[in-house]
Amino acid sequence: MVYRPTEKTEARKAAMRQRILDASLLLVSTGGFSAVTINAVAKDAGIATGAVYKHFDSKAQLCAEVFRNATEKELAVVRENALAEGVPSVRLLKAIEAFSARAIRGRRLAYALIAEPVDTLVDTERLRYRLAYANIFQKLVEDGIESGEFPQQAASVSAAALVGVISEALVGPLTWSAGSENAIDKTDLIRSIQAFCLRAVAVRDPAFT
Amino acid sequence: MVYRPTEKTEARKAAMRQRILDASLLLVSTGGFSAVTINAVAKDAGIATGAVYKHFDSKAQLCAEVFRNATEKELAVVRENALAEGVPSVRLLKAIEAFSARAIRGRRLAYALIAEPVDTLVDTERLRYRLAYANIFQKLVEDGIESGEFPQQAASVSAAALVGVISEALVGPLTWSAGSENAIDKTDLIRSIQAFCLRAVAVRDPAFT
């Protein structure tokens, strides 16, 4: 296939845009969103500062796109595990395991995505994606109720609550260790989060009712 | 007692500062942090724009102080309930009830405090206060474990998880209704959050282990 000049130009533009996004993601993964400046991105991408502005109106807009791309990946991992075939409780455990293990492994990026104080534009994306996570968990909880594995409960409340548990229980450990090489006791932490969530959604006829 | 001139000046300064904070809180309570502008604050406080800047360097700094003052009140309510005398599970239920009922009643302010996309300075305060809430719940969970009411669990993980549940399960309902007069089914929502939390921390020897 022969590319016409405009196609070549478009491809070059897209490649440059991707290069900017890659450089930005690397900055976020090592220093958080606070490490992203147009100057640093331009330097790392090996282009002029003005060239960055040809693709992104502002640092905030660039950060929001980096946030969306990175979060889509994490969301896909949760979706794959949570909505796979199988017993709902096992799917819940697997989704928590996969999300948490990735967050602990890439802790600087995970902290940036989940909790780092950022500007309004990224914060708005965070709210949107928390709803996307909640929608996945709601389907999982509904499956569990329908199959009889989980007791009757308000699935939408449990779903939002699960999103809260998973992110909030990781924020502390990720914050403390975001800047250091200190190992989190990964296995213990993930098991505690799993146990909390499983008790919360899967327990039937508990002693206290 | 006779005030010296400097004392009078100090008192006047403090009163003016409070007036600015009161006007700002009222703006946040009706339109969120996005409604706070130095112009609007000055107008509502009945003073000149320049006078606001004598007390606060920036809108962000003013918002951070409004956030702290408002959040301290909510934190005190949770602390009172969570760390009162009595059975830990009952204290947990009361703390959730009190916090959630206040949030639903003052939903616009609660949404602003918990979830509204805001600038970095307020976001930083949010992280700090989430830790303060977690510390209260950690003490509560430890009391429950010590008294034998709650099973053995990682109290710090459960505590962070509880903060996540309570805020995240409220965010959705508060967001949908923040701008409207639609009633949230308050009782159902609070009961669902309470049930989720109680199962998560208080259940002993569940069927799935």
PDB file of C-alpha atoms in Angstrom, chain A residues 111 115 117-120 123-124 126-127 130 153-154 157-158 160-165 168-169 171 189 192-193 196 198-201 203 206 208, chain B residues 111 115 117-120 123-124 126-127 130 153-154 157-158 160-165 168-169 171 189 192-193 196 198-201 203 206 208:
ATOM      1  CA  TYR A 111       0.188   5.497  44.040  1.00  0.00           C
ATOM      2  CA  ALA A 115      -3.980   8.650  45.508  1.00  0.00           C
ATOM      3  CA  PRO A 117      -2.676  14.725  44.998  1.00  0.00           C
ATOM      4  CA  VAL A 118      -3.203  15.990  41.468  1.00  0.00           C
ATOM      5  CA  ASP A 119      -5.019  18.722  39.652  1.00  0.00           C
ATOM      6  CA  THR A 120      -8.742  18.782  39.006  1.00  0.00           C
ATOM      7  CA  ASP A 123      -9.192  13.965  39.776  1.00  0.00           C
ATOM      8  CA  THR A 124     -12.231  14.072  37.509  1.00  0.00           C
ATOM      9  CA  ARG A 126     -10.362   9.259  38.883  1.00  0.00           C
ATOM     10  CA  LEU A 127     -14.022   9.630  39.812  1.00  0.00           C
ATOM     11  CA  ARG A 130     -13.901   4.479  40.140  1.00  0.00           C
ATOM     12  CA  GLN A 153     -27.358  -7.413  49.628  1.00  0.00           C
ATOM     13  CA  ALA A 154     -27.456  -4.047  47.884  1.00  0.00           C
ATOM     14  CA  VAL A 157     -23.401  -0.427  47.628  1.00  0.00           C
ATOM     15  CA  SER A 158     -21.213  -3.525  48.003  1.00  0.00           C
ATOM     16  CA  ALA A 160     -18.682   0.793  45.555  1.00  0.00           C
ATOM     17  CA  ALA A 161     -17.524  -0.438  48.954  1.00  0.00           C
ATOM     18  CA  LEU A 162     -15.192  -2.995  47.337  1.00  0.00           C
ATOM     19  CA  VAL A 163     -13.612  -0.273  45.209  1.00  0.00           C
ATOM     20  CA  GLY A 164     -13.116   1.754  48.377  1.00  0.00           C
ATOM     21  CA  VAL A 165     -11.578  -1.152  50.290  1.00  0.00           C
ATOM     22  CA  GLU A 168      -7.837   2.648  50.408  1.00  0.00           C
ATOM     23  CA  ALA A 169      -6.178  -0.439  51.901  1.00  0.00           C
ATOM     24  CA  VAL A 171      -2.944   3.666  49.635  1.00  0.00           C
ATOM     25  CA  LEU A 189      -1.421  -7.363  52.736  1.00  0.00           C
ATOM     26  CA  SER A 192      -5.897  -9.303  54.510  1.00  0.00           C
ATOM     27  CA  ILE A 193      -7.664  -7.333  51.783  1.00  0.00           C
ATOM     28  CA  PHE A 196     -11.975  -8.428  54.437  1.00  0.00           C
ATOM     29  CA  LEU A 198     -14.817 -11.950  51.122  1.00  0.00           C
ATOM     30  CA  ARG A 199     -16.270 -11.665  54.612  1.00  0.00           C
ATOM     31  CA  ALA A 200     -18.059  -8.503  53.567  1.00  0.00           C
ATOM     32  CA  VAL A 201     -19.822  -9.852  50.477  1.00  0.00           C
ATOM     33  CA  VAL A 203     -20.815 -14.309  54.424  1.00  0.00           C
ATOM     34  CA  PRO A 206     -23.472 -14.487  60.393  1.00  0.00           C
ATOM     35  CA  PHE A 208     -24.354 -11.184  64.798  1.00  0.00           C
TER      36      PHE A 208
ATOM     37  CA  TYR B 111     -19.422  15.557  48.359  1.00  0.00           C
ATOM     38  CA  ALA B 115     -14.817  13.476  46.376  1.00  0.00           C
ATOM     39  CA  PRO B 117     -12.181  17.130  42.067  1.00  0.00           C
ATOM     40  CA  VAL B 118     -10.050  19.825  43.641  1.00  0.00           C
ATOM     41  CA  ASP B 119      -6.575  21.209  43.431  1.00  0.00           C
ATOM     42  CA  THR B 120      -3.493  19.567  44.862  1.00  0.00           C
ATOM     43  CA  ASP B 123      -6.133  16.723  47.866  1.00  0.00           C
ATOM     44  CA  THR B 124      -3.103  16.623  50.142  1.00  0.00           C
ATOM     45  CA  ARG B 126      -7.685  14.704  52.081  1.00  0.00           C
ATOM     46  CA  LEU B 127      -4.937  12.092  52.261  1.00  0.00           C
ATOM     47  CA  ARG B 130      -8.075   9.767  55.616  1.00  0.00           C
ATOM     48  CA  GLN B 153      -7.276  -9.623  61.570  1.00  0.00           C
ATOM     49  CA  ALA B 154      -4.763  -7.042  60.381  1.00  0.00           C
ATOM     50  CA  VAL B 157      -5.731  -3.009  56.857  1.00  0.00           C
ATOM     51  CA  SER B 158      -9.293  -3.332  58.173  1.00  0.00           C
ATOM     52  CA  ALA B 160      -8.065   1.673  56.015  1.00  0.00           C
ATOM     53  CA  ALA B 161     -10.625  -0.570  54.332  1.00  0.00           C
ATOM     54  CA  LEU B 162     -13.421   0.822  56.527  1.00  0.00           C
ATOM     55  CA  VAL B 163     -12.475   4.377  55.554  1.00  0.00           C
ATOM     56  CA  GLY B 164     -12.589   3.294  51.920  1.00  0.00           C
ATOM     57  CA  VAL B 165     -15.982   1.612  52.282  1.00  0.00           C
ATOM     58  CA  GLU B 168     -16.714   5.280  48.472  1.00  0.00           C
ATOM     59  CA  ALA B 169     -20.176   3.879  49.187  1.00  0.00           C
ATOM     60  CA  VAL B 171     -19.673   9.061  46.871  1.00  0.00           C
ATOM     61  CA  LEU B 189     -28.045   3.116  52.154  1.00  0.00           C
ATOM     62  CA  SER B 192     -26.217  -1.520  53.631  1.00  0.00           C
ATOM     63  CA  ILE B 193     -22.960   0.208  54.523  1.00  0.00           C
ATOM     64  CA  PHE B 196     -21.036  -4.598  54.789  1.00  0.00           C
ATOM     65  CA  LEU B 198     -19.936  -5.381  60.218  1.00  0.00           C
ATOM     66  CA  ARG B 199     -19.640  -8.557  58.170  1.00  0.00           C
ATOM     67  CA  ALA B 200     -16.143  -7.505  57.122  1.00  0.00           C
ATOM     68  CA  VAL B 201     -14.697  -6.920  60.582  1.00  0.00           C
ATOM     69  CA  VAL B 203     -17.603 -12.152  61.387  1.00  0.00           C
ATOM     70  CA  PRO B 206     -17.266 -17.926  58.331  1.00  0.00           C
ATOM     71  CA  PHE B 208     -15.823 -20.152  53.442  1.00  0.00           C
TER      72      PHE B 208
END
